mmCIF file of C-alpha atoms in Angstrom:
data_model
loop_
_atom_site.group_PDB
_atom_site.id
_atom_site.type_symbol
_atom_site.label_atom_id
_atom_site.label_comp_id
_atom_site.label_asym_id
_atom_site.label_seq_id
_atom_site.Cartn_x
_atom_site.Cartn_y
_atom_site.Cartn_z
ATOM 1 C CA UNK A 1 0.000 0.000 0.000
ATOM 2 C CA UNK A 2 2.797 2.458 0.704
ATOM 3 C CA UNK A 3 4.192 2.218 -2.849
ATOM 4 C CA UNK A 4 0.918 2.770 -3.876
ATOM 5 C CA UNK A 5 0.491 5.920 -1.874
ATOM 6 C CA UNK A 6 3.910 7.272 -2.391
ATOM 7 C CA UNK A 7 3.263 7.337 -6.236
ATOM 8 C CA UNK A 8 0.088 8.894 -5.751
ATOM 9 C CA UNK A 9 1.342 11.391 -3.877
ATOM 10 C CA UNK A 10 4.066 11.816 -6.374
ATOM 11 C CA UNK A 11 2.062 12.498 -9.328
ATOM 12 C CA UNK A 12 -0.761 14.811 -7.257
ATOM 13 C CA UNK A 13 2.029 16.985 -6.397
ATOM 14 C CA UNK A 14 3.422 16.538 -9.873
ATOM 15 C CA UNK A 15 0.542 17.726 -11.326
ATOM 16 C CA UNK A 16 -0.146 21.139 -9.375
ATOM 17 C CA UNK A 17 3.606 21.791 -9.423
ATOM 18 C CA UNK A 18 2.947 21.776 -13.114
ATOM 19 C CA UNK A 19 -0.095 23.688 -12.468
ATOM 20 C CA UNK A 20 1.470 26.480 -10.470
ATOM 21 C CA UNK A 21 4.391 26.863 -12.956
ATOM 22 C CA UNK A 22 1.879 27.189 -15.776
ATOM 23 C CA UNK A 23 0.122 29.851 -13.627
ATOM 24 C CA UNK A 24 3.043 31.696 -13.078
ATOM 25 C CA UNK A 25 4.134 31.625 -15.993
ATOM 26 C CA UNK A 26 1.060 31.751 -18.246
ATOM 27 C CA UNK A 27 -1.927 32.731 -16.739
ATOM 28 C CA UNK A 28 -2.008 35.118 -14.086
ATOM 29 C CA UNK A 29 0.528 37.451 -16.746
ATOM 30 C CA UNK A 30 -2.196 37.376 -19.402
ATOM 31 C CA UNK A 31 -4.229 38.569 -16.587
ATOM 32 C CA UNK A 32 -2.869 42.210 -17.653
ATOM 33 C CA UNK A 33 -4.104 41.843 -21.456
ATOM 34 C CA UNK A 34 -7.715 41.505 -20.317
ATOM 35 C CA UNK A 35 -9.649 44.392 -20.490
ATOM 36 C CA UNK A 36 -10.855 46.443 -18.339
ATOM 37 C CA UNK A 37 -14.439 46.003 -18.636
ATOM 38 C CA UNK A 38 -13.806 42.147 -19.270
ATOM 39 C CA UNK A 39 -11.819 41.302 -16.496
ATOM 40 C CA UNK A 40 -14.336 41.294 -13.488
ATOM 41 C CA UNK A 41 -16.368 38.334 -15.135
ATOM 42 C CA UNK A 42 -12.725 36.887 -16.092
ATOM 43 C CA UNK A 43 -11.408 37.021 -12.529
ATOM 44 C CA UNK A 44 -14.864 35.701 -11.296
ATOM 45 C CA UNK A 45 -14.765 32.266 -13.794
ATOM 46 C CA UNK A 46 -10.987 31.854 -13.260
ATOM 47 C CA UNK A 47 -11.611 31.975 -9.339
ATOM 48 C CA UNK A 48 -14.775 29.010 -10.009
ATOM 49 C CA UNK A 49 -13.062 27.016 -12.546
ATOM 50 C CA UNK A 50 -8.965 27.135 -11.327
ATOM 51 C CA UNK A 51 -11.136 25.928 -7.975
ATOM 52 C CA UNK A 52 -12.614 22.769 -9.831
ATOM 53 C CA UNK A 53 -9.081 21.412 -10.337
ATOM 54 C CA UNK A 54 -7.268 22.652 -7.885
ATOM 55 C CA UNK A 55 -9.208 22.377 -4.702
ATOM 56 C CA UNK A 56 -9.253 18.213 -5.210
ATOM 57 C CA UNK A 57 -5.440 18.239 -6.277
ATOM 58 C CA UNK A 58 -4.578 21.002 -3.183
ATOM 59 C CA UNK A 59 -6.906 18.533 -0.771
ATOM 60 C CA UNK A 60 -5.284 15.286 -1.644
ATOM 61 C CA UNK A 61 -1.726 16.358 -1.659
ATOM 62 C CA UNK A 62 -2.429 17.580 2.059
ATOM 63 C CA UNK A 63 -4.211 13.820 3.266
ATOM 64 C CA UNK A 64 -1.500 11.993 1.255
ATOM 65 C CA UNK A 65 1.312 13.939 2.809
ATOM 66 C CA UNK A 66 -0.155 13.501 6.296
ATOM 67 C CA UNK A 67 -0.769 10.099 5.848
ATOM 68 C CA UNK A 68 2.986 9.761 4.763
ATOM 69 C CA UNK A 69 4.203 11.104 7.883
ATOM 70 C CA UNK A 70 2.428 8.928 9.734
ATOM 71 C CA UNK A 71 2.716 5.524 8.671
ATOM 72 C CA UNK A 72 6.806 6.817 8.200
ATOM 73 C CA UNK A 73 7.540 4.323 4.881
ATOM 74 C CA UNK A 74 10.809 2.509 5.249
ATOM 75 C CA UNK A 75 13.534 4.220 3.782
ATOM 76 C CA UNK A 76 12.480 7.475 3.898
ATOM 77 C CA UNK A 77 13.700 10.361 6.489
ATOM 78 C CA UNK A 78 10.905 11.141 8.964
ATOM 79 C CA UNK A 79 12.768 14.855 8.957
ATOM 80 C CA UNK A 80 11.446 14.881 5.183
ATOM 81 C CA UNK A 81 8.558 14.062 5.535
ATOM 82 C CA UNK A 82 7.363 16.399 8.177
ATOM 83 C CA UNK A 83 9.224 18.572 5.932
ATOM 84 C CA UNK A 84 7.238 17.568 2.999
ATOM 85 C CA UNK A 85 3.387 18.650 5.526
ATOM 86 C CA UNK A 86 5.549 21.897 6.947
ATOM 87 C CA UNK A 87 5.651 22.865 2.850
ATOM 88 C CA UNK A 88 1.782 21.918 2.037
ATOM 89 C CA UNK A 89 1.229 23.555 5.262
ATOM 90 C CA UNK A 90 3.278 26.850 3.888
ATOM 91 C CA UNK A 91 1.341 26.677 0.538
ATOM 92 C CA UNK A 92 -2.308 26.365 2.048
ATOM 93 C CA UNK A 93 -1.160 29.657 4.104
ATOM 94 C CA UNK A 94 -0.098 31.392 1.519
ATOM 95 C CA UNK A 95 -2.925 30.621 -0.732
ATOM 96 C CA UNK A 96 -5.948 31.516 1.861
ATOM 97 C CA UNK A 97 -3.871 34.299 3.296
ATOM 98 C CA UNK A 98 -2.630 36.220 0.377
ATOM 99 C CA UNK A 99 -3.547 34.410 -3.219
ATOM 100 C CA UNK A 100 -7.587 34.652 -2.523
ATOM 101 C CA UNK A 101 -7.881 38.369 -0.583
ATOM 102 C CA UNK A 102 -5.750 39.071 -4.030
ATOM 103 C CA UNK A 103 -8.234 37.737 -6.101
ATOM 104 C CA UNK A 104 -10.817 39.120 -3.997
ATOM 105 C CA UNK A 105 -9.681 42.359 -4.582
ATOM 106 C CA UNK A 106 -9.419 41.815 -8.198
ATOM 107 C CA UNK A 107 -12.910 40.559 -8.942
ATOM 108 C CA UNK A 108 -14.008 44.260 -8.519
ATOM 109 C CA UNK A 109 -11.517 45.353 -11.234
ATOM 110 C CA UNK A 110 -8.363 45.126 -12.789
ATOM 111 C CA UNK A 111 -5.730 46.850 -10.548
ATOM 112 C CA UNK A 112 -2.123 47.109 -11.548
ATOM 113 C CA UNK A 113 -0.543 46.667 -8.121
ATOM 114 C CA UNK A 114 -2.691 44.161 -6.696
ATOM 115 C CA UNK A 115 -2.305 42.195 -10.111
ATOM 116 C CA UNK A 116 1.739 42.881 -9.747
ATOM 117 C CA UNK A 117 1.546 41.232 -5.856
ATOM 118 C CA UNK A 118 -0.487 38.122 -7.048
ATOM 119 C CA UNK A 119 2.273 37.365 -9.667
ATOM 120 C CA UNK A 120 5.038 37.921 -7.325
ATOM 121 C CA UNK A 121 3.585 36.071 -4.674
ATOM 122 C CA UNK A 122 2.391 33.344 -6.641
ATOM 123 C CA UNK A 123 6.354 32.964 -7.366
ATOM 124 C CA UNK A 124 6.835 31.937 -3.820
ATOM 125 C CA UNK A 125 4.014 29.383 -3.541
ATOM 126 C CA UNK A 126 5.383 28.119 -7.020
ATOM 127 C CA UNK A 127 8.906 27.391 -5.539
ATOM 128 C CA UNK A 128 7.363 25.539 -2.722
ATOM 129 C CA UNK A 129 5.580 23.586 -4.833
ATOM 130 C CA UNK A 130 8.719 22.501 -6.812
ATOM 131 C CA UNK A 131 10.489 21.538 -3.421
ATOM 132 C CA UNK A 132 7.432 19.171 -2.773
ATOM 133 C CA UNK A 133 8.097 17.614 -6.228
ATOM 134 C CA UNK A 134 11.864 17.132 -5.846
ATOM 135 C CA UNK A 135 11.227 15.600 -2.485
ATOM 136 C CA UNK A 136 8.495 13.575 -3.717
ATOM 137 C CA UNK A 137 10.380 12.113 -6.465
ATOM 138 C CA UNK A 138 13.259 11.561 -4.306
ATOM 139 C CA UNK A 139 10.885 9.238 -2.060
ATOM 140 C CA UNK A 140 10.212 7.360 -4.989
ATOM 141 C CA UNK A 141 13.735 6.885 -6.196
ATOM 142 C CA UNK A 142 14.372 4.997 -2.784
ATOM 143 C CA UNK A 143 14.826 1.344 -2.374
#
């Protein structure tokens, strides 16, 4: 079962690493080339549909990673993985604490600044998730 679970975790975090780098590198720019009358209604269907995929992705990364600290798999540091929850635990924070107000803010209107700080933030949240995914892979590189 702990194979099983290790891979899993492994490709959840995989996939919104991939997801945040595509974000931050992608979408939340184009943000800017909306316009101005557009971009309320934008800002309100990204918020719905980004939430669709990843709310699920966000929730299971956080169970698996719990669950992987406590069952400890052989082989793998217990330092890393409390490591690995201390990371979702930074990325949950930073999303409810400073992504959403952001694009709170934003659903009233396109503002420059506030549009500058959810890129630039979104940078840190992205490198957080790319730790997750080298430590994840590591696990499953063990023997």
């Amino acid at each position: 079962m702990t194979p099983l679970v290790l891979s899993l975790h492994a490709a959840v975090t995989a996939a919104m690493t991939g997801l945040s780098w595509f974000v931050a590198l992608v979408h939340y720019p184009l943000m800017a080339e909306v316009g101005r009358n557009e971009f309320p209604r934008y800002e309100r269907l990204h918020q719905q549909r980004t939430t669709w995929i990843a709310a699920p992705l966000m929730t299971a990364e956080a169970v698996l990673s719990l669950w992987l600290a406590a069952v400890q798999p052989e082989g793998v540091p217990v330092w890393q993985l409390w490591t690995g929850v201390l990371l979702v635990a930074v990325i949950w924070l930073s999303t409810f604490a400073v992504q959403v107000p952001l694009h709170s803010k934003l659903s009233g209107g396109f503002d420059p600044a506030l549009h500058r700080r959810l890129v630039l933030s979104h940078w840190w949240r992205t490198a957080v998730w790319t730790l997750r995914a080298l430590l994840a892979s590591a696990w499953l590189a063990l023997p």
